[in-house]
Amino acid sequence: MDHFLTDDGEKLHLKISGEGPPLVLLHGWTSTHRDWNPFLEAFEAKHRVFRWDARGHGGHALKSATVPTVERMARDLQNLLDHYELEQAVVAGHSMGALTLWQYLRDFGSTRLSRLVFIDQSPKLLTDDSWKRGIYGDFDHRRNAAFIGELEKDFAETVLRLAAFGHNERSRAKYLENGSGIETARQRLRALNPRPLIDCWTSLTAADYRDVLARIPIPALLVYGGASNFYSTGTAEYVRDSIPDALLRIYEGVDHAPHLWERERFVKDVLDFIDAGTT
């Protein structure tokens, strides 16, 4: 893997491939750059593709004492753009990657970016009396505190249950069947160092980007799962209505990773969206 050093001395690992205008891909919480492997052949044909293991992710031990907050990951993204001297980059973020991108826009603006892709995320994860478009529609501060306590006890199983006991019945059934796919995911999660990931989750759930949405001045594509584990289509519609001229695509019947379920459609949607700005 390639790597670059951040401004606090952390080594962040990434893969770079393809030729053309830069396309930066930001994965979700507990995931890695490998989530983007199914799309590489199509994207590499037109773009130089950057996909990192975010700070605290990918099994890379942290060298610094810096907690992987969403603010720090947004700064890491700015460091990546600086290191590789990227301008007019297209950036796509799934889940945590979308939150990182919203934080980046808040802290650094959009002058070095050309187009944005947000995949199945709410601008505020925790719910309250006035906000029901976060996780499950009823995942409030009290519920999150209990969840973090469970993460401390059994990180892997708690992460699996978060996806299993949401809105998606297929995910629930797969978890209860406890087949080979769930066991593979369990073993992968058990191999991770939970401390930085728990710290990261704490930061993600403290964030609120509703004010950022209306101030996004560049084109945005939204891709949401019609059967997302965590969010209703109302969340997708809220984000669409809040970002000026945003383009929403809902992939019916699929979960929090719509891009992975509808790979050919996702590639076409993204490339068509990018091409619309170059013709």
mmCIF file of C-alpha atoms in Angstrom:
data_model
loop_
_atom_site.group_PDB
_atom_site.id
_atom_site.type_symbol
_atom_site.label_atom_id
_atom_site.label_comp_id
_atom_site.label_asym_id
_atom_site.label_seq_id
_atom_site.Cartn_x
_atom_site.Cartn_y
_atom_site.Cartn_z
ATOM 1 C CA MET A 1 0.000 0.000 0.000
ATOM 2 C CA ASP A 2 0.981 3.612 -0.461
ATOM 3 C CA HIS A 3 0.892 5.996 2.466
ATOM 4 C CA PHE A 4 1.161 9.662 3.366
ATOM 5 C CA LEU A 5 1.936 11.465 6.611
ATOM 6 C CA THR A 6 -0.639 13.747 8.178
ATOM 7 C CA ASP A 7 0.252 17.027 9.846
ATOM 8 C CA ASP A 8 0.355 15.314 13.257
ATOM 9 C CA GLY A 9 2.732 12.612 12.000
ATOM 10 C CA GLU A 10 0.240 9.762 11.551
ATOM 11 C CA LYS A 11 0.871 7.385 8.649
ATOM 12 C CA LEU A 12 -2.319 6.779 6.677
ATOM 13 C CA HIS A 13 -2.411 3.912 4.217
ATOM 14 C CA LEU A 14 -4.170 4.059 0.876
ATOM 15 C CA LYS A 15 -4.380 2.525 -2.557
ATOM 16 C CA ILE A 16 -3.999 4.605 -5.728
ATOM 17 C CA SER A 17 -4.742 3.335 -9.222
ATOM 18 C CA GLY A 18 -6.000 4.458 -12.604
ATOM 19 C CA GLU A 19 -5.398 7.596 -14.636
ATOM 20 C CA GLY A 20 -7.433 10.733 -15.073
ATOM 21 C CA PRO A 21 -9.122 13.325 -12.851
ATOM 22 C CA PRO A 22 -8.985 12.436 -9.131
ATOM 23 C CA LEU A 23 -11.742 10.387 -7.519
ATOM 24 C CA VAL A 24 -11.448 9.985 -3.735
ATOM 25 C CA LEU A 25 -13.475 7.228 -2.015
ATOM 26 C CA LEU A 26 -14.199 7.329 1.743
ATOM 27 C CA HIS A 27 -15.415 4.122 3.411
ATOM 28 C CA GLY A 28 -17.717 3.597 6.381
ATOM 29 C CA TRP A 29 -17.139 2.916 10.079
ATOM 30 C CA THR A 30 -15.191 -0.324 10.811
ATOM 31 C CA SER A 31 -14.595 -0.814 7.066
ATOM 32 C CA THR A 32 -11.505 -0.406 4.857
ATOM 33 C CA HIS A 33 -10.425 0.638 1.380
ATOM 34 C CA ARG A 34 -11.379 -2.868 0.211
ATOM 35 C CA ASP A 35 -15.056 -1.887 0.194
ATOM 36 C CA TRP A 36 -14.358 -0.094 -3.078
ATOM 37 C CA ASN A 37 -12.694 -3.012 -4.869
ATOM 38 C CA PRO A 38 -15.806 -4.006 -6.864
ATOM 39 C CA PHE A 39 -15.840 -0.623 -8.607
ATOM 40 C CA LEU A 40 -12.190 -0.222 -9.471
ATOM 41 C CA GLU A 41 -12.159 -1.549 -13.020
ATOM 42 C CA ALA A 42 -14.873 0.884 -14.096
ATOM 43 C CA PHE A 43 -13.557 3.873 -12.150
ATOM 44 C CA GLU A 44 -9.885 3.344 -13.030
ATOM 45 C CA ALA A 45 -10.716 3.551 -16.718
ATOM 46 C CA LYS A 46 -11.560 7.224 -16.312
ATOM 47 C CA HIS A 47 -10.058 8.385 -13.020
ATOM 48 C CA ARG A 48 -7.075 8.252 -10.737
ATOM 49 C CA VAL A 49 -8.741 6.578 -7.773
ATOM 50 C CA PHE A 50 -7.688 7.199 -4.157
ATOM 51 C CA ARG A 51 -9.124 5.031 -1.372
ATOM 52 C CA TRP A 52 -7.713 5.136 2.120
ATOM 53 C CA ASP A 53 -7.980 3.255 5.351
ATOM 54 C CA ALA A 54 -9.268 6.052 7.553
ATOM 55 C CA ARG A 55 -7.424 6.836 10.765
ATOM 56 C CA GLY A 56 -8.010 4.014 13.252
ATOM 57 C CA HIS A 57 -9.313 1.681 10.527
ATOM 58 C CA GLY A 58 -7.933 -1.060 8.315
ATOM 59 C CA GLY A 59 -5.980 -2.778 11.090
ATOM 60 C CA HIS A 60 -3.213 -0.151 11.046
ATOM 61 C CA ALA A 61 -2.052 0.634 14.563
ATOM 62 C CA LEU A 62 -2.060 4.334 15.415
ATOM 63 C CA LYS A 63 1.356 5.886 15.962
ATOM 64 C CA SER A 64 0.089 9.139 17.472
ATOM 65 C CA ALA A 65 -2.175 9.745 20.448
ATOM 66 C CA THR A 66 -4.668 11.670 18.334
ATOM 67 C CA VAL A 67 -8.211 10.336 18.651
ATOM 68 C CA PRO A 68 -9.808 9.580 15.249
ATOM 69 C CA THR A 69 -12.606 12.125 15.517
ATOM 70 C CA VAL A 70 -14.611 13.186 12.493
ATOM 71 C CA GLU A 71 -12.871 16.570 12.677
ATOM 72 C CA ARG A 72 -9.478 14.862 12.546
ATOM 73 C CA MET A 73 -10.518 12.648 9.633
ATOM 74 C CA ALA A 74 -11.693 15.723 7.722
ATOM 75 C CA ARG A 75 -8.273 17.259 8.316
ATOM 76 C CA ASP A 76 -6.697 14.006 7.153
ATOM 77 C CA LEU A 77 -8.654 14.403 3.919
ATOM 78 C CA GLN A 78 -7.257 17.896 3.512
ATOM 79 C CA ASN A 79 -3.778 16.482 4.155
ATOM 80 C CA LEU A 80 -4.377 13.868 1.450
ATOM 81 C CA LEU A 81 -5.404 16.547 -1.050
ATOM 82 C CA ASP A 82 -2.325 18.577 -0.090
ATOM 83 C CA HIS A 83 0.096 15.663 -0.287
ATOM 84 C CA TYR A 84 -1.019 14.544 -3.742
ATOM 85 C CA GLU A 85 -1.720 18.119 -4.917
ATOM 86 C CA LEU A 86 -5.286 17.273 -5.924
ATOM 87 C CA GLU A 87 -7.642 19.890 -7.315
ATOM 88 C CA GLN A 88 -11.201 19.570 -8.595
ATOM 89 C CA ALA A 89 -11.508 16.165 -6.974
ATOM 90 C CA VAL A 90 -14.702 14.157 -6.990
ATOM 91 C CA VAL A 91 -15.222 12.725 -3.491
ATOM 92 C CA ALA A 92 -17.642 9.954 -2.561
ATOM 93 C CA GLY A 93 -18.381 9.010 1.037
ATOM 94 C CA HIS A 94 -20.352 6.046 2.348
ATOM 95 C CA SER A 95 -21.826 6.274 5.859
ATOM 96 C CA MET A 96 -18.931 7.547 8.026
ATOM 97 C CA GLY A 97 -17.310 8.710 4.811
ATOM 98 C CA ALA A 98 -20.299 10.965 4.149
ATOM 99 C CA LEU A 99 -19.993 12.457 7.643
ATOM 100 C CA THR A 100 -16.275 13.008 7.068
ATOM 101 C CA LEU A 101 -17.074 14.788 3.824
ATOM 102 C CA TRP A 102 -19.693 17.034 5.481
ATOM 103 C CA GLN A 103 -17.162 17.904 8.190
ATOM 104 C CA TYR A 104 -14.593 18.655 5.506
ATOM 105 C CA LEU A 105 -17.001 21.044 3.805
ATOM 106 C CA ARG A 106 -17.639 22.796 7.122
ATOM 107 C CA ASP A 107 -13.944 23.172 7.941
ATOM 108 C CA PHE A 108 -12.311 23.649 4.540
ATOM 109 C CA GLY A 109 -15.003 24.520 2.033
ATOM 110 C CA SER A 110 -15.388 23.128 -1.471
ATOM 111 C CA THR A 111 -12.803 25.019 -3.524
ATOM 112 C CA ARG A 112 -10.698 21.899 -4.185
ATOM 113 C CA LEU A 113 -13.669 19.683 -4.963
ATOM 114 C CA SER A 114 -15.791 19.448 -8.100
ATOM 115 C CA ARG A 115 -18.563 16.956 -7.320
ATOM 116 C CA LEU A 116 -19.784 15.048 -4.265
ATOM 117 C CA VAL A 117 -21.425 11.664 -3.725
ATOM 118 C CA PHE A 118 -23.108 10.840 -0.399
ATOM 119 C CA ILE A 119 -24.203 7.255 0.270
ATOM 120 C CA ASP A 120 -26.949 6.375 2.788
ATOM 121 C CA GLN A 121 -26.253 8.739 5.643
ATOM 122 C CA SER A 122 -28.121 11.115 7.926
ATOM 123 C CA PRO A 123 -26.635 14.521 8.752
ATOM 124 C CA LYS A 124 -27.384 13.819 12.431
ATOM 125 C CA LEU A 125 -27.201 10.264 13.718
ATOM 126 C CA LEU A 126 -28.876 10.694 17.096
ATOM 127 C CA THR A 127 -32.545 11.443 17.398
ATOM 128 C CA ASP A 128 -34.409 13.709 19.793
ATOM 129 C CA ASP A 129 -37.875 15.211 20.152
ATOM 130 C CA SER A 130 -37.348 17.435 17.105
ATOM 131 C CA TRP A 131 -35.268 15.093 14.920
ATOM 132 C CA LYS A 132 -36.520 11.648 13.916
ATOM 133 C CA ARG A 133 -34.400 11.127 10.774
ATOM 134 C CA GLY A 134 -31.368 9.640 12.519
ATOM 135 C CA ILE A 135 -30.581 5.987 13.286
ATOM 136 C CA TYR A 136 -33.752 3.862 13.446
ATOM 137 C CA GLY A 137 -35.805 7.030 13.938
ATOM 138 C CA ASP A 138 -35.513 6.597 17.709
ATOM 139 C CA PHE A 139 -31.808 6.192 18.555
ATOM 140 C CA ASP A 140 -31.363 8.984 21.118
ATOM 141 C CA HIS A 141 -28.551 9.967 23.520
ATOM 142 C CA ARG A 142 -29.672 7.464 26.142
ATOM 143 C CA ARG A 143 -29.790 4.622 23.656
ATOM 144 C CA ASN A 144 -26.388 5.617 22.268
ATOM 145 C CA ALA A 145 -24.840 5.634 25.734
ATOM 146 C CA ALA A 146 -26.086 2.076 26.270
ATOM 147 C CA PHE A 147 -24.750 1.101 22.834
ATOM 148 C CA ILE A 148 -21.284 2.480 23.630
ATOM 149 C CA GLY A 149 -21.338 0.515 26.886
ATOM 150 C CA GLU A 150 -22.068 -2.641 24.911
ATOM 151 C CA LEU A 151 -19.252 -1.839 22.487
ATOM 152 C CA GLU A 152 -16.880 -1.752 25.448
ATOM 153 C CA LYS A 153 -17.998 -5.248 26.498
ATOM 154 C CA ASP A 154 -18.212 -7.021 23.138
ATOM 155 C CA PHE A 155 -17.318 -4.803 20.209
ATOM 156 C CA ALA A 156 -17.824 -7.280 17.387
ATOM 157 C CA GLU A 157 -21.222 -8.599 18.449
ATOM 158 C CA THR A 158 -22.534 -5.128 19.233
ATOM 159 C CA VAL A 159 -21.599 -3.842 15.770
ATOM 160 C CA LEU A 160 -23.293 -6.832 14.153
ATOM 161 C CA ARG A 161 -26.445 -6.265 16.209
ATOM 162 C CA LEU A 162 -26.549 -2.589 15.217
ATOM 163 C CA ALA A 163 -27.079 -3.580 11.591
ATOM 164 C CA ALA A 164 -29.211 -6.633 12.360
ATOM 165 C CA PHE A 165 -31.887 -5.077 14.529
ATOM 166 C CA GLY A 166 -32.727 -2.049 12.448
ATOM 167 C CA HIS A 167 -35.253 -1.635 9.639
ATOM 168 C CA ASN A 168 -33.916 -4.307 7.282
ATOM 169 C CA GLU A 169 -35.613 -7.675 7.822
ATOM 170 C CA ARG A 170 -33.137 -9.524 5.610
ATOM 171 C CA SER A 171 -30.227 -8.354 7.766
ATOM 172 C CA ARG A 172 -32.047 -9.492 10.896
ATOM 173 C CA ALA A 173 -32.740 -12.918 9.428
ATOM 174 C CA LYS A 174 -29.136 -13.374 8.304
ATOM 175 C CA TYR A 175 -27.855 -12.466 11.776
ATOM 176 C CA LEU A 176 -30.255 -14.871 13.498
ATOM 177 C CA GLU A 177 -29.339 -17.656 11.067
ATOM 178 C CA ASN A 178 -25.700 -17.068 12.078
ATOM 179 C CA GLY A 179 -24.327 -18.439 8.833
ATOM 180 C CA SER A 180 -20.823 -18.303 7.416
ATOM 181 C CA GLY A 181 -21.151 -14.688 6.240
ATOM 182 C CA ILE A 182 -22.006 -13.455 9.727
ATOM 183 C CA GLU A 183 -19.223 -15.523 11.255
ATOM 184 C CA THR A 184 -16.709 -14.111 8.767
ATOM 185 C CA ALA A 185 -17.810 -10.580 9.667
ATOM 186 C CA ARG A 186 -17.619 -11.439 13.373
ATOM 187 C CA GLN A 187 -14.049 -12.686 13.071
ATOM 188 C CA ARG A 188 -13.029 -9.631 11.047
ATOM 189 C CA LEU A 189 -14.464 -7.305 13.700
ATOM 190 C CA ARG A 190 -12.848 -9.267 16.517
ATOM 191 C CA ALA A 191 -9.453 -8.748 14.897
ATOM 192 C CA LEU A 192 -9.793 -4.953 15.163
ATOM 193 C CA ASN A 193 -8.589 -2.730 17.983
ATOM 194 C CA PRO A 194 -11.902 -1.443 19.346
ATOM 195 C CA ARG A 195 -10.620 1.585 21.264
ATOM 196 C CA PRO A 196 -10.058 4.001 18.353
ATOM 197 C CA LEU A 197 -13.244 2.790 16.681
ATOM 198 C CA ILE A 198 -15.309 3.449 19.811
ATOM 199 C CA ASP A 199 -13.740 6.882 20.132
ATOM 200 C CA CYS A 200 -14.569 7.478 16.479
ATOM 201 C CA TRP A 201 -18.201 6.414 16.988
ATOM 202 C CA THR A 202 -18.512 8.800 19.932
ATOM 203 C CA SER A 203 -17.405 11.650 17.685
ATOM 204 C CA LEU A 204 -19.684 10.651 14.816
ATOM 205 C CA THR A 205 -22.738 10.530 17.044
ATOM 206 C CA ALA A 206 -21.973 13.955 18.526
ATOM 207 C CA ALA A 207 -22.008 15.594 15.081
ATOM 208 C CA ASP A 208 -24.803 17.551 13.410
ATOM 209 C CA TYR A 209 -24.376 18.650 9.788
ATOM 210 C CA ARG A 210 -27.863 19.906 9.016
ATOM 211 C CA ASP A 211 -26.515 23.442 8.752
ATOM 212 C CA VAL A 212 -23.855 22.345 6.258
ATOM 213 C CA LEU A 213 -26.268 20.937 3.690
ATOM 214 C CA ALA A 214 -27.809 24.198 2.520
ATOM 215 C CA ARG A 215 -24.354 25.732 2.005
ATOM 216 C CA ILE A 216 -23.020 23.087 -0.405
ATOM 217 C CA PRO A 217 -22.309 25.026 -3.621
ATOM 218 C CA ILE A 218 -21.263 22.190 -5.921
ATOM 219 C CA PRO A 219 -23.250 19.318 -7.468
ATOM 220 C CA ALA A 220 -24.161 16.427 -5.175
ATOM 221 C CA LEU A 221 -25.419 12.919 -5.956
ATOM 222 C CA LEU A 222 -27.253 11.061 -3.180
ATOM 223 C CA VAL A 223 -27.496 7.259 -3.221
ATOM 224 C CA TYR A 224 -29.718 5.681 -0.543
ATOM 225 C CA GLY A 225 -30.987 2.199 0.194
ATOM 226 C CA GLY A 226 -34.756 1.894 0.028
ATOM 227 C CA ALA A 227 -34.523 -0.772 2.752
ATOM 228 C CA SER A 228 -31.665 0.800 4.728
ATOM 229 C CA ASN A 229 -30.961 -0.759 8.122
ATOM 230 C CA PHE A 230 -30.854 2.674 9.704
ATOM 231 C CA TYR A 231 -32.732 5.337 7.742
ATOM 232 C CA SER A 232 -36.137 5.852 6.184
ATOM 233 C CA THR A 233 -36.594 7.315 2.731
ATOM 234 C CA GLY A 234 -37.618 10.449 4.625
ATOM 235 C CA THR A 235 -33.973 10.902 5.588
ATOM 236 C CA ALA A 236 -32.908 10.688 1.956
ATOM 237 C CA GLU A 237 -35.587 13.178 0.958
ATOM 238 C CA TYR A 238 -34.557 15.565 3.729
ATOM 239 C CA VAL A 239 -30.951 15.556 2.500
ATOM 240 C CA ARG A 240 -32.095 16.030 -1.104
ATOM 241 C CA ASP A 241 -34.343 18.948 -0.174
ATOM 242 C CA SER A 242 -31.605 20.558 1.952
ATOM 243 C CA ILE A 243 -28.739 20.477 -0.580
ATOM 244 C CA PRO A 244 -29.332 22.874 -3.497
ATOM 245 C CA ASP A 245 -30.119 20.943 -6.699
ATOM 246 C CA ALA A 246 -29.074 17.592 -5.226
ATOM 247 C CA LEU A 247 -29.795 14.501 -7.321
ATOM 248 C CA LEU A 248 -31.322 11.605 -5.348
ATOM 249 C CA ARG A 249 -31.251 7.951 -6.361
ATOM 250 C CA ILE A 250 -33.022 5.459 -4.089
ATOM 251 C CA TYR A 251 -32.132 1.813 -4.708
ATOM 252 C CA GLU A 252 -35.265 -0.036 -3.705
ATOM 253 C CA GLY A 253 -35.073 -3.156 -1.573
ATOM 254 C CA VAL A 254 -31.433 -2.854 -0.517
ATOM 255 C CA ASP A 255 -29.788 -1.928 2.757
ATOM 256 C CA HIS A 256 -27.260 0.593 4.116
ATOM 257 C CA ALA A 257 -24.763 -0.375 1.391
ATOM 258 C CA PRO A 258 -26.828 0.255 -1.751
ATOM 259 C CA HIS A 259 -23.709 0.660 -3.870
ATOM 260 C CA LEU A 260 -22.558 -2.860 -3.025
ATOM 261 C CA TRP A 261 -25.926 -4.442 -3.834
ATOM 262 C CA GLU A 262 -26.467 -2.534 -7.094
ATOM 263 C CA ARG A 263 -22.891 -2.287 -8.346
ATOM 264 C CA GLU A 264 -23.491 -1.756 -12.059
ATOM 265 C CA ARG A 265 -26.199 0.798 -11.395
ATOM 266 C CA PHE A 266 -23.997 2.646 -8.905
ATOM 267 C CA VAL A 267 -21.077 2.828 -11.331
ATOM 268 C CA LYS A 268 -23.328 4.145 -14.069
ATOM 269 C CA ASP A 269 -24.977 6.686 -11.777
ATOM 270 C CA VAL A 270 -21.633 7.996 -10.546
ATOM 271 C CA LEU A 271 -19.949 8.163 -13.948
ATOM 272 C CA ASP A 272 -22.992 9.767 -15.565
ATOM 273 C CA PHE A 273 -23.094 12.304 -12.742
ATOM 274 C CA ILE A 274 -19.412 13.142 -13.186
ATOM 275 C CA ASP A 275 -19.695 13.281 -16.957
ATOM 276 C CA ALA A 276 -22.617 15.724 -16.706
ATOM 277 C CA GLY A 277 -20.148 18.275 -15.375
ATOM 278 C CA THR A 278 -17.643 17.822 -18.193
ATOM 279 C CA THR A 279 -19.917 18.007 -21.237
#
